[in-house]
């Protein structure tokens, strides 16, 4: 099944890049447009499963853009509204938006909402059916983890780190948590200890999937495992 394609309409580059990055690591294709005009053009040539629409665009209000889109096609949409934009929320839902999320927002949360909406409208398989593929398999007795059917050669701490991340895909583990969960004597370790082990672990994973990095870095916070891994090694 092809990846669902998400149209991201957002004029702030930083926010747009973050959204696209997170959606792509979660198994979506994205196309970014920084204005309403660009978005309407993209919709003429491309096929999308859903649109993420910023309400405050430079050339058009996100709601008006939604109306224009819906005059032509029934595209599910999630609005990005300004902080405390209660009126935006009401207007958006009255217009028939599928969901809304207020800025500032967690990109993970947005990605989860995208998945929920797509599942509701029947455009994506549930996370459960993706999980059948099991790209990562832990053999606890042998302290081994295989990735797309290939056994990883992991050090003790790399094994502990990956096993911890796998326990809750999508959950962000802080460095402190990882130290406490994986290291025997966390008091003697430093944040950079985690970073260097994640670096070597990541290199081993990338050795098998060079175009897909399943470990997501949350700058200044910690790490998580991508919630959705490709069905097959990239
Ligand atoms: Ca904006």
mmCIF file with all atom_site columns, C-alpha atoms and ligand atoms in Angstrom:
data_model
loop_
_atom_site.group_PDB
_atom_site.id
_atom_site.type_symbol
_atom_site.label_atom_id
_atom_site.label_alt_id
_atom_site.label_comp_id
_atom_site.label_asym_id
_atom_site.label_entity_id
_atom_site.label_seq_id
_atom_site.pdbx_PDB_ins_code
_atom_site.Cartn_x
_atom_site.Cartn_y
_atom_site.Cartn_z
_atom_site.occupancy
_atom_site.B_iso_or_equiv
_atom_site.pdbx_formal_charge
_atom_site.auth_seq_id
_atom_site.auth_comp_id
_atom_site.auth_asym_id
_atom_site.auth_atom_id
_atom_site.pdbx_PDB_model_num
ATOM   1   C  CA  . UNK A 1 1   ? 0.000   0.000   0.000  1.00 0.00 ? 1   UNK A CA  1
ATOM   2   C  CA  . UNK A 1 2   ? 1.351   3.415   -0.946 1.00 0.00 ? 2   UNK A CA  1
ATOM   3   C  CA  . UNK A 1 3   ? 2.089   5.850   1.838  1.00 0.00 ? 3   UNK A CA  1
ATOM   4   C  CA  . UNK A 1 4   ? -0.768  8.269   2.528  1.00 0.00 ? 4   UNK A CA  1
ATOM   5   C  CA  . UNK A 1 5   ? 0.201   11.683  1.195  1.00 0.00 ? 5   UNK A CA  1
ATOM   6   C  CA  . UNK A 1 6   ? -0.355  14.679  3.465  1.00 0.00 ? 6   UNK A CA  1
ATOM   7   C  CA  . UNK A 1 7   ? -0.609  18.264  2.250  1.00 0.00 ? 7   UNK A CA  1
ATOM   8   C  CA  . UNK A 1 8   ? 0.940   20.586  4.830  1.00 0.00 ? 8   UNK A CA  1
ATOM   9   C  CA  . UNK A 1 9   ? -0.094  24.232  4.400  1.00 0.00 ? 9   UNK A CA  1
ATOM   10  C  CA  . UNK A 1 10  ? 1.868   26.369  6.817  1.00 0.00 ? 10  UNK A CA  1
ATOM   11  C  CA  . UNK A 1 11  ? 3.748   29.618  6.236  1.00 0.00 ? 11  UNK A CA  1
ATOM   12  C  CA  . UNK A 1 12  ? 6.263   29.249  9.058  1.00 0.00 ? 12  UNK A CA  1
ATOM   13  C  CA  . UNK A 1 13  ? 9.178   27.250  7.678  1.00 0.00 ? 13  UNK A CA  1
ATOM   14  C  CA  . UNK A 1 14  ? 10.343  25.883  11.019 1.00 0.00 ? 14  UNK A CA  1
ATOM   15  C  CA  . UNK A 1 15  ? 6.922   24.566  11.955 1.00 0.00 ? 15  UNK A CA  1
ATOM   16  C  CA  . UNK A 1 16  ? 6.351   23.150  8.475  1.00 0.00 ? 16  UNK A CA  1
ATOM   17  C  CA  . UNK A 1 17  ? 9.700   21.345  8.484  1.00 0.00 ? 17  UNK A CA  1
ATOM   18  C  CA  . UNK A 1 18  ? 9.016   19.833  11.879 1.00 0.00 ? 18  UNK A CA  1
ATOM   19  C  CA  . UNK A 1 19  ? 5.567   18.659  10.820 1.00 0.00 ? 19  UNK A CA  1
ATOM   20  C  CA  . UNK A 1 20  ? 6.850   17.129  7.599  1.00 0.00 ? 20  UNK A CA  1
ATOM   21  C  CA  . UNK A 1 21  ? 9.753   15.464  9.357  1.00 0.00 ? 21  UNK A CA  1
ATOM   22  C  CA  . UNK A 1 22  ? 7.567   13.858  12.003 1.00 0.00 ? 22  UNK A CA  1
ATOM   23  C  CA  . UNK A 1 23  ? 4.918   12.771  9.509  1.00 0.00 ? 23  UNK A CA  1
ATOM   24  C  CA  . UNK A 1 24  ? 7.553   11.239  7.274  1.00 0.00 ? 24  UNK A CA  1
ATOM   25  C  CA  . UNK A 1 25  ? 9.204   9.368   10.121 1.00 0.00 ? 25  UNK A CA  1
ATOM   26  C  CA  . UNK A 1 26  ? 5.737   8.062   10.944 1.00 0.00 ? 26  UNK A CA  1
ATOM   27  C  CA  . UNK A 1 27  ? 5.302   6.617   7.474  1.00 0.00 ? 27  UNK A CA  1
ATOM   28  C  CA  . UNK A 1 28  ? 3.556   9.380   5.532  1.00 0.00 ? 28  UNK A CA  1
ATOM   29  C  CA  . UNK A 1 29  ? 4.544   11.236  2.407  1.00 0.00 ? 29  UNK A CA  1
ATOM   30  C  CA  . UNK A 1 30  ? 4.276   15.000  2.680  1.00 0.00 ? 30  UNK A CA  1
ATOM   31  C  CA  . UNK A 1 31  ? 4.112   18.028  0.466  1.00 0.00 ? 31  UNK A CA  1
ATOM   32  C  CA  . UNK A 1 32  ? 4.620   21.451  1.971  1.00 0.00 ? 32  UNK A CA  1
ATOM   33  C  CA  . UNK A 1 33  ? 2.953   24.618  0.666  1.00 0.00 ? 33  UNK A CA  1
ATOM   34  C  CA  . UNK A 1 34  ? 3.568   27.966  2.325  1.00 0.00 ? 34  UNK A CA  1
ATOM   35  C  CA  . UNK A 1 35  ? 0.488   29.710  0.965  1.00 0.00 ? 35  UNK A CA  1
ATOM   36  C  CA  . UNK A 1 36  ? -3.115  29.054  0.048  1.00 0.00 ? 36  UNK A CA  1
ATOM   37  C  CA  . UNK A 1 37  ? -2.403  29.671  -3.625 1.00 0.00 ? 37  UNK A CA  1
ATOM   38  C  CA  . UNK A 1 38  ? 0.364   27.058  -3.609 1.00 0.00 ? 38  UNK A CA  1
ATOM   39  C  CA  . UNK A 1 39  ? -1.927  24.618  -1.873 1.00 0.00 ? 39  UNK A CA  1
ATOM   40  C  CA  . UNK A 1 40  ? -4.702  25.013  -4.436 1.00 0.00 ? 40  UNK A CA  1
ATOM   41  C  CA  . UNK A 1 41  ? -2.170  24.477  -7.203 1.00 0.00 ? 41  UNK A CA  1
ATOM   42  C  CA  . UNK A 1 42  ? -0.756  21.379  -5.505 1.00 0.00 ? 42  UNK A CA  1
ATOM   43  C  CA  . UNK A 1 43  ? -4.277  19.974  -5.169 1.00 0.00 ? 43  UNK A CA  1
ATOM   44  C  CA  . UNK A 1 44  ? -4.834  20.314  -8.900 1.00 0.00 ? 44  UNK A CA  1
ATOM   45  C  CA  . UNK A 1 45  ? -1.877  18.139  -9.737 1.00 0.00 ? 45  UNK A CA  1
ATOM   46  C  CA  . UNK A 1 46  ? -1.496  15.835  -6.740 1.00 0.00 ? 46  UNK A CA  1
ATOM   47  C  CA  . UNK A 1 47  ? -3.622  13.383  -4.848 1.00 0.00 ? 47  UNK A CA  1
ATOM   48  C  CA  . UNK A 1 48  ? -3.712  13.728  -1.075 1.00 0.00 ? 48  UNK A CA  1
ATOM   49  C  CA  . UNK A 1 49  ? -5.184  11.727  1.779  1.00 0.00 ? 49  UNK A CA  1
ATOM   50  C  CA  . UNK A 1 50  ? -5.458  14.683  4.160  1.00 0.00 ? 50  UNK A CA  1
ATOM   51  C  CA  . UNK A 1 51  ? -4.513  18.344  4.573  1.00 0.00 ? 51  UNK A CA  1
ATOM   52  C  CA  . UNK A 1 52  ? -3.006  20.038  7.609  1.00 0.00 ? 52  UNK A CA  1
ATOM   53  C  CA  . UNK A 1 53  ? -4.097  23.669  7.304  1.00 0.00 ? 53  UNK A CA  1
ATOM   54  C  CA  . UNK A 1 54  ? -2.686  26.584  9.247  1.00 0.00 ? 54  UNK A CA  1
ATOM   55  C  CA  . UNK A 1 55  ? -5.465  29.088  9.922  1.00 0.00 ? 55  UNK A CA  1
ATOM   56  C  CA  . UNK A 1 56  ? -3.149  32.113  9.696  1.00 0.00 ? 56  UNK A CA  1
ATOM   57  C  CA  . UNK A 1 57  ? -1.768  32.038  6.163  1.00 0.00 ? 57  UNK A CA  1
ATOM   58  C  CA  . UNK A 1 58  ? -0.313  35.087  4.406  1.00 0.00 ? 58  UNK A CA  1
ATOM   59  C  CA  . UNK A 1 59  ? -2.661  35.149  1.428  1.00 0.00 ? 59  UNK A CA  1
ATOM   60  C  CA  . UNK A 1 60  ? -5.836  33.527  2.676  1.00 0.00 ? 60  UNK A CA  1
ATOM   61  C  CA  . UNK A 1 61  ? -7.514  32.524  5.891  1.00 0.00 ? 61  UNK A CA  1
ATOM   62  C  CA  . UNK A 1 62  ? -7.208  28.762  6.425  1.00 0.00 ? 62  UNK A CA  1
ATOM   63  C  CA  . UNK A 1 63  ? -10.973 28.472  6.751  1.00 0.00 ? 63  UNK A CA  1
ATOM   64  C  CA  . UNK A 1 64  ? -11.577 30.129  3.403  1.00 0.00 ? 64  UNK A CA  1
ATOM   65  C  CA  . UNK A 1 65  ? -8.967  27.866  1.890  1.00 0.00 ? 65  UNK A CA  1
ATOM   66  C  CA  . UNK A 1 66  ? -10.811 24.875  3.349  1.00 0.00 ? 66  UNK A CA  1
ATOM   67  C  CA  . UNK A 1 67  ? -14.071 26.124  1.779  1.00 0.00 ? 67  UNK A CA  1
ATOM   68  C  CA  . UNK A 1 68  ? -12.393 26.472  -1.593 1.00 0.00 ? 68  UNK A CA  1
ATOM   69  C  CA  . UNK A 1 69  ? -10.890 23.018  -1.372 1.00 0.00 ? 69  UNK A CA  1
ATOM   70  C  CA  . UNK A 1 70  ? -14.188 21.491  -0.328 1.00 0.00 ? 70  UNK A CA  1
ATOM   71  C  CA  . UNK A 1 71  ? -16.018 23.113  -3.197 1.00 0.00 ? 71  UNK A CA  1
ATOM   72  C  CA  . UNK A 1 72  ? -13.978 20.759  -5.391 1.00 0.00 ? 72  UNK A CA  1
ATOM   73  C  CA  . UNK A 1 73  ? -13.104 17.723  -3.333 1.00 0.00 ? 73  UNK A CA  1
ATOM   74  C  CA  . UNK A 1 74  ? -13.827 16.024  -0.052 1.00 0.00 ? 74  UNK A CA  1
ATOM   75  C  CA  . UNK A 1 75  ? -10.413 16.199  1.564  1.00 0.00 ? 75  UNK A CA  1
ATOM   76  C  CA  . UNK A 1 76  ? -10.093 15.456  5.283  1.00 0.00 ? 76  UNK A CA  1
ATOM   77  C  CA  . UNK A 1 77  ? -8.473  18.384  7.090  1.00 0.00 ? 77  UNK A CA  1
ATOM   78  C  CA  . UNK A 1 78  ? -6.905  19.202  10.421 1.00 0.00 ? 78  UNK A CA  1
ATOM   79  C  CA  . UNK A 1 79  ? -6.591  22.888  11.309 1.00 0.00 ? 79  UNK A CA  1
ATOM   80  C  CA  . UNK A 1 80  ? -3.658  24.393  13.126 1.00 0.00 ? 80  UNK A CA  1
ATOM   81  C  CA  . UNK A 1 81  ? -5.110  27.194  15.211 1.00 0.00 ? 81  UNK A CA  1
ATOM   82  C  CA  . UNK A 1 82  ? -3.485  29.940  17.240 1.00 0.00 ? 82  UNK A CA  1
ATOM   83  C  CA  . UNK A 1 83  ? -3.085  29.566  20.940 1.00 0.00 ? 83  UNK A CA  1
ATOM   84  C  CA  . UNK A 1 84  ? -6.368  30.019  22.771 1.00 0.00 ? 84  UNK A CA  1
ATOM   85  C  CA  . UNK A 1 85  ? -8.230  30.340  19.466 1.00 0.00 ? 85  UNK A CA  1
ATOM   86  C  CA  . UNK A 1 86  ? -11.546 29.104  20.819 1.00 0.00 ? 86  UNK A CA  1
ATOM   87  C  CA  . UNK A 1 87  ? -13.448 30.799  18.012 1.00 0.00 ? 87  UNK A CA  1
ATOM   88  C  CA  . UNK A 1 88  ? -11.132 29.194  15.449 1.00 0.00 ? 88  UNK A CA  1
ATOM   89  C  CA  . UNK A 1 89  ? -11.878 25.838  16.943 1.00 0.00 ? 89  UNK A CA  1
ATOM   90  C  CA  . UNK A 1 90  ? -15.638 26.295  16.707 1.00 0.00 ? 90  UNK A CA  1
ATOM   91  C  CA  . UNK A 1 91  ? -15.493 27.726  13.199 1.00 0.00 ? 91  UNK A CA  1
ATOM   92  C  CA  . UNK A 1 92  ? -13.225 24.933  12.025 1.00 0.00 ? 92  UNK A CA  1
ATOM   93  C  CA  . UNK A 1 93  ? -15.425 22.166  13.337 1.00 0.00 ? 93  UNK A CA  1
ATOM   94  C  CA  . UNK A 1 94  ? -18.582 23.838  12.061 1.00 0.00 ? 94  UNK A CA  1
ATOM   95  C  CA  . UNK A 1 95  ? -17.036 24.004  8.622  1.00 0.00 ? 95  UNK A CA  1
ATOM   96  C  CA  . UNK A 1 96  ? -16.554 20.256  8.761  1.00 0.00 ? 96  UNK A CA  1
ATOM   97  C  CA  . UNK A 1 97  ? -12.886 19.985  9.627  1.00 0.00 ? 97  UNK A CA  1
ATOM   98  C  CA  . UNK A 1 98  ? -12.009 16.574  10.984 1.00 0.00 ? 98  UNK A CA  1
ATOM   99  C  CA  . UNK A 1 99  ? -9.913  17.876  13.830 1.00 0.00 ? 99  UNK A CA  1
ATOM   100 C  CA  . UNK A 1 100 ? -7.963  20.873  15.006 1.00 0.00 ? 100 UNK A CA  1
ATOM   101 C  CA  . UNK A 1 101 ? -4.846  21.328  17.080 1.00 0.00 ? 101 UNK A CA  1
ATOM   102 C  CA  . UNK A 1 102 ? -3.766  24.505  18.864 1.00 0.00 ? 102 UNK A CA  1
ATOM   103 C  CA  . UNK A 1 103 ? -0.325  26.021  18.582 1.00 0.00 ? 103 UNK A CA  1
ATOM   104 C  CA  . UNK A 1 104 ? 2.049   25.406  20.185 1.00 0.00 ? 104 UNK A CA  1
ATOM   105 C  CA  . UNK A 1 105 ? 1.515   21.716  19.656 1.00 0.00 ? 105 UNK A CA  1
ATOM   106 C  CA  . UNK A 1 106 ? 3.453   18.495  19.853 1.00 0.00 ? 106 UNK A CA  1
ATOM   107 C  CA  . UNK A 1 107 ? 4.307   17.200  16.360 1.00 0.00 ? 107 UNK A CA  1
ATOM   108 C  CA  . UNK A 1 108 ? 3.824   13.674  17.728 1.00 0.00 ? 108 UNK A CA  1
ATOM   109 C  CA  . UNK A 1 109 ? 0.324   14.605  18.780 1.00 0.00 ? 109 UNK A CA  1
ATOM   110 C  CA  . UNK A 1 110 ? -0.400  16.007  15.339 1.00 0.00 ? 110 UNK A CA  1
ATOM   111 C  CA  . UNK A 1 111 ? 0.885   12.857  13.693 1.00 0.00 ? 111 UNK A CA  1
ATOM   112 C  CA  . UNK A 1 112 ? -1.322  10.743  15.960 1.00 0.00 ? 112 UNK A CA  1
ATOM   113 C  CA  . UNK A 1 113 ? -4.323  12.910  15.043 1.00 0.00 ? 113 UNK A CA  1
ATOM   114 C  CA  . UNK A 1 114 ? -3.552  12.516  11.344 1.00 0.00 ? 114 UNK A CA  1
ATOM   115 C  CA  . UNK A 1 115 ? -3.488  8.762   11.763 1.00 0.00 ? 115 UNK A CA  1
ATOM   116 C  CA  . UNK A 1 116 ? -6.745  8.806   13.715 1.00 0.00 ? 116 UNK A CA  1
ATOM   117 C  CA  . UNK A 1 117 ? -8.552  10.880  11.109 1.00 0.00 ? 117 UNK A CA  1
ATOM   118 C  CA  . UNK A 1 118 ? -7.279  8.713   8.257  1.00 0.00 ? 118 UNK A CA  1
ATOM   119 C  CA  . UNK A 1 119 ? -8.346  5.593   10.090 1.00 0.00 ? 119 UNK A CA  1
ATOM   120 C  CA  . UNK A 1 120 ? -11.773 7.118   10.644 1.00 0.00 ? 120 UNK A CA  1
ATOM   121 C  CA  . UNK A 1 121 ? -12.207 7.941   6.992  1.00 0.00 ? 121 UNK A CA  1
ATOM   122 C  CA  . UNK A 1 122 ? -10.774 4.581   6.030  1.00 0.00 ? 122 UNK A CA  1
ATOM   123 C  CA  . UNK A 1 123 ? -7.645  5.683   4.207  1.00 0.00 ? 123 UNK A CA  1
ATOM   124 C  CA  . UNK A 1 124 ? -5.030  3.904   6.245  1.00 0.00 ? 124 UNK A CA  1
ATOM   125 C  CA  . UNK A 1 125 ? -4.689  0.530   7.923  1.00 0.00 ? 125 UNK A CA  1
ATOM   126 C  CA  . UNK A 1 126 ? -4.725  0.624   11.709 1.00 0.00 ? 126 UNK A CA  1
ATOM   127 C  CA  . UNK A 1 127 ? -1.439  0.655   13.602 1.00 0.00 ? 127 UNK A CA  1
ATOM   128 C  CA  . UNK A 1 128 ? -2.375  -2.867  14.657 1.00 0.00 ? 128 UNK A CA  1
ATOM   129 C  CA  . UNK A 1 129 ? -2.202  -4.256  11.160 1.00 0.00 ? 129 UNK A CA  1
ATOM   130 C  CA  . UNK A 1 130 ? 1.141   -2.525  10.616 1.00 0.00 ? 130 UNK A CA  1
ATOM   131 C  CA  . UNK A 1 131 ? 2.424   -4.201  13.738 1.00 0.00 ? 131 UNK A CA  1
ATOM   132 C  CA  . UNK A 1 132 ? 1.931   -7.640  12.171 1.00 0.00 ? 132 UNK A CA  1
ATOM   133 C  CA  . UNK A 1 133 ? 5.075   -7.036  10.150 1.00 0.00 ? 133 UNK A CA  1
ATOM   134 C  CA  . UNK A 1 134 ? 7.162   -6.740  13.334 1.00 0.00 ? 134 UNK A CA  1
ATOM   135 C  CA  . UNK A 1 135 ? 10.293  -5.091  11.942 1.00 0.00 ? 135 UNK A CA  1
ATOM   136 C  CA  . UNK A 1 136 ? 11.854  -5.261  15.421 1.00 0.00 ? 136 UNK A CA  1
ATOM   137 C  CA  . UNK A 1 137 ? 11.782  -8.521  17.322 1.00 0.00 ? 137 UNK A CA  1
ATOM   138 C  CA  . UNK A 1 138 ? 13.260  -8.957  20.787 1.00 0.00 ? 138 UNK A CA  1
ATOM   139 C  CA  . UNK A 1 139 ? 14.577  -12.319 21.923 1.00 0.00 ? 139 UNK A CA  1
ATOM   140 C  CA  . UNK A 1 140 ? 14.837  -11.626 25.648 1.00 0.00 ? 140 UNK A CA  1
ATOM   141 C  CA  . UNK A 1 141 ? 16.338  -14.978 26.532 1.00 0.00 ? 141 UNK A CA  1
ATOM   142 C  CA  . UNK A 1 142 ? 19.241  -14.535 24.190 1.00 0.00 ? 142 UNK A CA  1
ATOM   143 C  CA  . UNK A 1 143 ? 19.366  -10.759 24.686 1.00 0.00 ? 143 UNK A CA  1
ATOM   144 C  CA  . UNK A 1 144 ? 19.177  -10.346 20.930 1.00 0.00 ? 144 UNK A CA  1
ATOM   145 C  CA  . UNK A 1 145 ? 17.132  -8.005  18.771 1.00 0.00 ? 145 UNK A CA  1
ATOM   146 C  CA  . UNK A 1 146 ? 16.506  -8.546  15.104 1.00 0.00 ? 146 UNK A CA  1
ATOM   147 C  CA  . UNK A 1 147 ? 15.676  -5.740  12.714 1.00 0.00 ? 147 UNK A CA  1
ATOM   148 C  CA  . UNK A 1 148 ? 13.878  -6.694  9.499  1.00 0.00 ? 148 UNK A CA  1
ATOM   149 C  CA  . UNK A 1 149 ? 14.901  -10.275 10.047 1.00 0.00 ? 149 UNK A CA  1
ATOM   150 C  CA  . UNK A 1 150 ? 18.581  -9.524  10.633 1.00 0.00 ? 150 UNK A CA  1
ATOM   151 C  CA  . UNK A 1 151 ? 20.150  -10.022 14.047 1.00 0.00 ? 151 UNK A CA  1
ATOM   152 C  CA  . UNK A 1 152 ? 21.790  -6.876  15.389 1.00 0.00 ? 152 UNK A CA  1
ATOM   153 C  CA  . UNK A 1 153 ? 25.184  -7.131  17.047 1.00 0.00 ? 153 UNK A CA  1
ATOM   154 C  CA  . UNK A 1 154 ? 24.532  -4.949  20.071 1.00 0.00 ? 154 UNK A CA  1
ATOM   155 C  CA  . UNK A 1 155 ? 26.572  -4.060  23.103 1.00 0.00 ? 155 UNK A CA  1
ATOM   156 C  CA  . UNK A 1 156 ? 24.904  -4.494  26.454 1.00 0.00 ? 156 UNK A CA  1
ATOM   157 C  CA  . UNK A 1 157 ? 23.844  -0.864  26.673 1.00 0.00 ? 157 UNK A CA  1
ATOM   158 C  CA  . UNK A 1 158 ? 22.755  -0.624  23.062 1.00 0.00 ? 158 UNK A CA  1
ATOM   159 C  CA  . UNK A 1 159 ? 20.549  -3.639  23.677 1.00 0.00 ? 159 UNK A CA  1
ATOM   160 C  CA  . UNK A 1 160 ? 19.087  -2.051  26.809 1.00 0.00 ? 160 UNK A CA  1
ATOM   161 C  CA  . UNK A 1 161 ? 18.462  1.254   25.063 1.00 0.00 ? 161 UNK A CA  1
ATOM   162 C  CA  . UNK A 1 162 ? 16.751  -0.278  22.059 1.00 0.00 ? 162 UNK A CA  1
ATOM   163 C  CA  . UNK A 1 163 ? 14.677  -2.648  24.172 1.00 0.00 ? 163 UNK A CA  1
ATOM   164 C  CA  . UNK A 1 164 ? 13.504  0.299   26.272 1.00 0.00 ? 164 UNK A CA  1
ATOM   165 C  CA  . UNK A 1 165 ? 12.591  2.386   23.220 1.00 0.00 ? 165 UNK A CA  1
ATOM   166 C  CA  . UNK A 1 166 ? 10.741  -0.575  21.668 1.00 0.00 ? 166 UNK A CA  1
ATOM   167 C  CA  . UNK A 1 167 ? 8.691   -0.998  24.843 1.00 0.00 ? 167 UNK A CA  1
ATOM   168 C  CA  . UNK A 1 168 ? 6.721   2.135   23.993 1.00 0.00 ? 168 UNK A CA  1
ATOM   169 C  CA  . UNK A 1 169 ? 7.056   3.334   20.397 1.00 0.00 ? 169 UNK A CA  1
ATOM   170 C  CA  . UNK A 1 170 ? 6.455   7.056   20.148 1.00 0.00 ? 170 UNK A CA  1
ATOM   171 C  CA  . UNK A 1 171 ? 7.083   7.720   23.816 1.00 0.00 ? 171 UNK A CA  1
ATOM   172 C  CA  . UNK A 1 172 ? 9.913   10.150  24.431 1.00 0.00 ? 172 UNK A CA  1
ATOM   173 C  CA  . UNK A 1 173 ? 12.391  8.858   26.979 1.00 0.00 ? 173 UNK A CA  1
ATOM   174 C  CA  . UNK A 1 174 ? 14.545  11.531  28.589 1.00 0.00 ? 174 UNK A CA  1
ATOM   175 C  CA  . UNK A 1 175 ? 18.249  10.875  28.982 1.00 0.00 ? 175 UNK A CA  1
ATOM   176 C  CA  . UNK A 1 176 ? 17.754  10.664  32.740 1.00 0.00 ? 176 UNK A CA  1
ATOM   177 C  CA  . UNK A 1 177 ? 15.096  7.998   32.301 1.00 0.00 ? 177 UNK A CA  1
ATOM   178 C  CA  . UNK A 1 178 ? 17.262  6.008   29.936 1.00 0.00 ? 178 UNK A CA  1
ATOM   179 C  CA  . UNK A 1 179 ? 20.193  6.189   32.336 1.00 0.00 ? 179 UNK A CA  1
ATOM   180 C  CA  . UNK A 1 180 ? 17.985  5.016   35.187 1.00 0.00 ? 180 UNK A CA  1
ATOM   181 C  CA  . UNK A 1 181 ? 16.386  2.220   33.157 1.00 0.00 ? 181 UNK A CA  1
ATOM   182 C  CA  . UNK A 1 182 ? 19.397  0.872   31.319 1.00 0.00 ? 182 UNK A CA  1
ATOM   183 C  CA  . UNK A 1 183 ? 22.542  1.629   33.299 1.00 0.00 ? 183 UNK A CA  1
ATOM   184 C  CA  . UNK A 1 184 ? 23.567  -0.217  36.442 1.00 0.00 ? 184 UNK A CA  1
ATOM   185 C  CA  . UNK A 1 185 ? 25.139  2.785   38.052 1.00 0.00 ? 185 UNK A CA  1
ATOM   186 C  CA  . UNK A 1 186 ? 23.458  5.761   36.452 1.00 0.00 ? 186 UNK A CA  1
ATOM   187 C  CA  . UNK A 1 187 ? 25.025  8.156   38.952 1.00 0.00 ? 187 UNK A CA  1
ATOM   188 C  CA  . UNK A 1 188 ? 28.394  7.730   37.299 1.00 0.00 ? 188 UNK A CA  1
ATOM   189 C  CA  . UNK A 1 189 ? 27.170  8.408   33.794 1.00 0.00 ? 189 UNK A CA  1
ATOM   190 C  CA  . UNK A 1 190 ? 26.461  11.559  31.874 1.00 0.00 ? 190 UNK A CA  1
ATOM   191 C  CA  . UNK A 1 191 ? 23.961  12.583  29.248 1.00 0.00 ? 191 UNK A CA  1
ATOM   192 C  CA  . UNK A 1 192 ? 26.630  12.280  26.609 1.00 0.00 ? 192 UNK A CA  1
ATOM   193 C  CA  . UNK A 1 193 ? 27.068  8.622   27.581 1.00 0.00 ? 193 UNK A CA  1
ATOM   194 C  CA  . UNK A 1 194 ? 23.539  8.069   26.318 1.00 0.00 ? 194 UNK A CA  1
ATOM   195 C  CA  . UNK A 1 195 ? 24.188  10.111  23.207 1.00 0.00 ? 195 UNK A CA  1
ATOM   196 C  CA  . UNK A 1 196 ? 27.274  8.147   22.258 1.00 0.00 ? 196 UNK A CA  1
ATOM   197 C  CA  . UNK A 1 197 ? 25.536  4.796   22.717 1.00 0.00 ? 197 UNK A CA  1
ATOM   198 C  CA  . UNK A 1 198 ? 22.519  5.979   20.749 1.00 0.00 ? 198 UNK A CA  1
ATOM   199 C  CA  . UNK A 1 199 ? 24.901  7.083   18.025 1.00 0.00 ? 199 UNK A CA  1
ATOM   200 C  CA  . UNK A 1 200 ? 26.466  3.638   17.670 1.00 0.00 ? 200 UNK A CA  1
ATOM   201 C  CA  . UNK A 1 201 ? 23.071  1.941   17.971 1.00 0.00 ? 201 UNK A CA  1
ATOM   202 C  CA  . UNK A 1 202 ? 21.630  4.192   15.290 1.00 0.00 ? 202 UNK A CA  1
ATOM   203 C  CA  . UNK A 1 203 ? 24.551  3.437   12.987 1.00 0.00 ? 203 UNK A CA  1
ATOM   204 C  CA  . UNK A 1 204 ? 23.814  -0.275  13.297 1.00 0.00 ? 204 UNK A CA  1
ATOM   205 C  CA  . UNK A 1 205 ? 20.142  0.235   12.461 1.00 0.00 ? 205 UNK A CA  1
ATOM   206 C  CA  . UNK A 1 206 ? 21.013  2.471   9.539  1.00 0.00 ? 206 UNK A CA  1
ATOM   207 C  CA  . UNK A 1 207 ? 23.323  -0.287  8.345  1.00 0.00 ? 207 UNK A CA  1
ATOM   208 C  CA  . UNK A 1 208 ? 20.141  -2.255  7.612  1.00 0.00 ? 208 UNK A CA  1
ATOM   209 C  CA  . UNK A 1 209 ? 17.801  0.597   6.628  1.00 0.00 ? 209 UNK A CA  1
ATOM   210 C  CA  . UNK A 1 210 ? 20.073  3.318   5.202  1.00 0.00 ? 210 UNK A CA  1
ATOM   211 C  CA  . UNK A 1 211 ? 17.135  5.587   4.294  1.00 0.00 ? 211 UNK A CA  1
ATOM   212 C  CA  . UNK A 1 212 ? 15.116  5.158   7.454  1.00 0.00 ? 212 UNK A CA  1
ATOM   213 C  CA  . UNK A 1 213 ? 16.215  6.098   10.958 1.00 0.00 ? 213 UNK A CA  1
ATOM   214 C  CA  . UNK A 1 214 ? 13.840  4.552   13.492 1.00 0.00 ? 214 UNK A CA  1
ATOM   215 C  CA  . UNK A 1 215 ? 15.299  6.501   16.421 1.00 0.00 ? 215 UNK A CA  1
ATOM   216 C  CA  . UNK A 1 216 ? 13.986  10.034  16.735 1.00 0.00 ? 216 UNK A CA  1
ATOM   217 C  CA  . UNK A 1 217 ? 16.061  12.642  18.552 1.00 0.00 ? 217 UNK A CA  1
ATOM   218 C  CA  . UNK A 1 218 ? 14.083  15.150  20.611 1.00 0.00 ? 218 UNK A CA  1
ATOM   219 C  CA  . UNK A 1 219 ? 16.584  17.922  20.993 1.00 0.00 ? 219 UNK A CA  1
ATOM   220 C  CA  . UNK A 1 220 ? 17.260  18.854  24.580 1.00 0.00 ? 220 UNK A CA  1
ATOM   221 C  CA  . UNK A 1 221 ? 14.952  16.114  25.808 1.00 0.00 ? 221 UNK A CA  1
ATOM   222 C  CA  . UNK A 1 222 ? 15.782  12.589  24.732 1.00 0.00 ? 222 UNK A CA  1
ATOM   223 C  CA  . UNK A 1 223 ? 14.861  9.881   22.263 1.00 0.00 ? 223 UNK A CA  1
ATOM   224 C  CA  . UNK A 1 224 ? 11.937  7.860   21.002 1.00 0.00 ? 224 UNK A CA  1
ATOM   225 C  CA  . UNK A 1 225 ? 11.345  5.037   18.581 1.00 0.00 ? 225 UNK A CA  1
ATOM   226 C  CA  . UNK A 1 226 ? 9.293   5.896   15.496 1.00 0.00 ? 226 UNK A CA  1
ATOM   227 C  CA  . UNK A 1 227 ? 5.706   4.821   16.025 1.00 0.00 ? 227 UNK A CA  1
ATOM   228 C  CA  . UNK A 1 228 ? 5.413   3.432   12.533 1.00 0.00 ? 228 UNK A CA  1
ATOM   229 C  CA  . UNK A 1 229 ? 8.192   1.548   10.826 1.00 0.00 ? 229 UNK A CA  1
ATOM   230 C  CA  . UNK A 1 230 ? 8.103   0.776   7.129  1.00 0.00 ? 230 UNK A CA  1
ATOM   231 C  CA  . UNK A 1 231 ? 6.660   -2.643  6.384  1.00 0.00 ? 231 UNK A CA  1
ATOM   232 C  CA  . UNK A 1 232 ? 9.860   -3.595  4.596  1.00 0.00 ? 232 UNK A CA  1
ATOM   233 C  CA  . UNK A 1 233 ? 13.474  -2.607  5.081  1.00 0.00 ? 233 UNK A CA  1
ATOM   234 C  CA  . UNK A 1 234 ? 14.088  0.525   2.995  1.00 0.00 ? 234 UNK A CA  1
HETATM 235 CA CA1 . LIG B 2 .   ? 0.780   31.134  10.105 1.00 0.00 ? 1   LIG B CA1 1
#
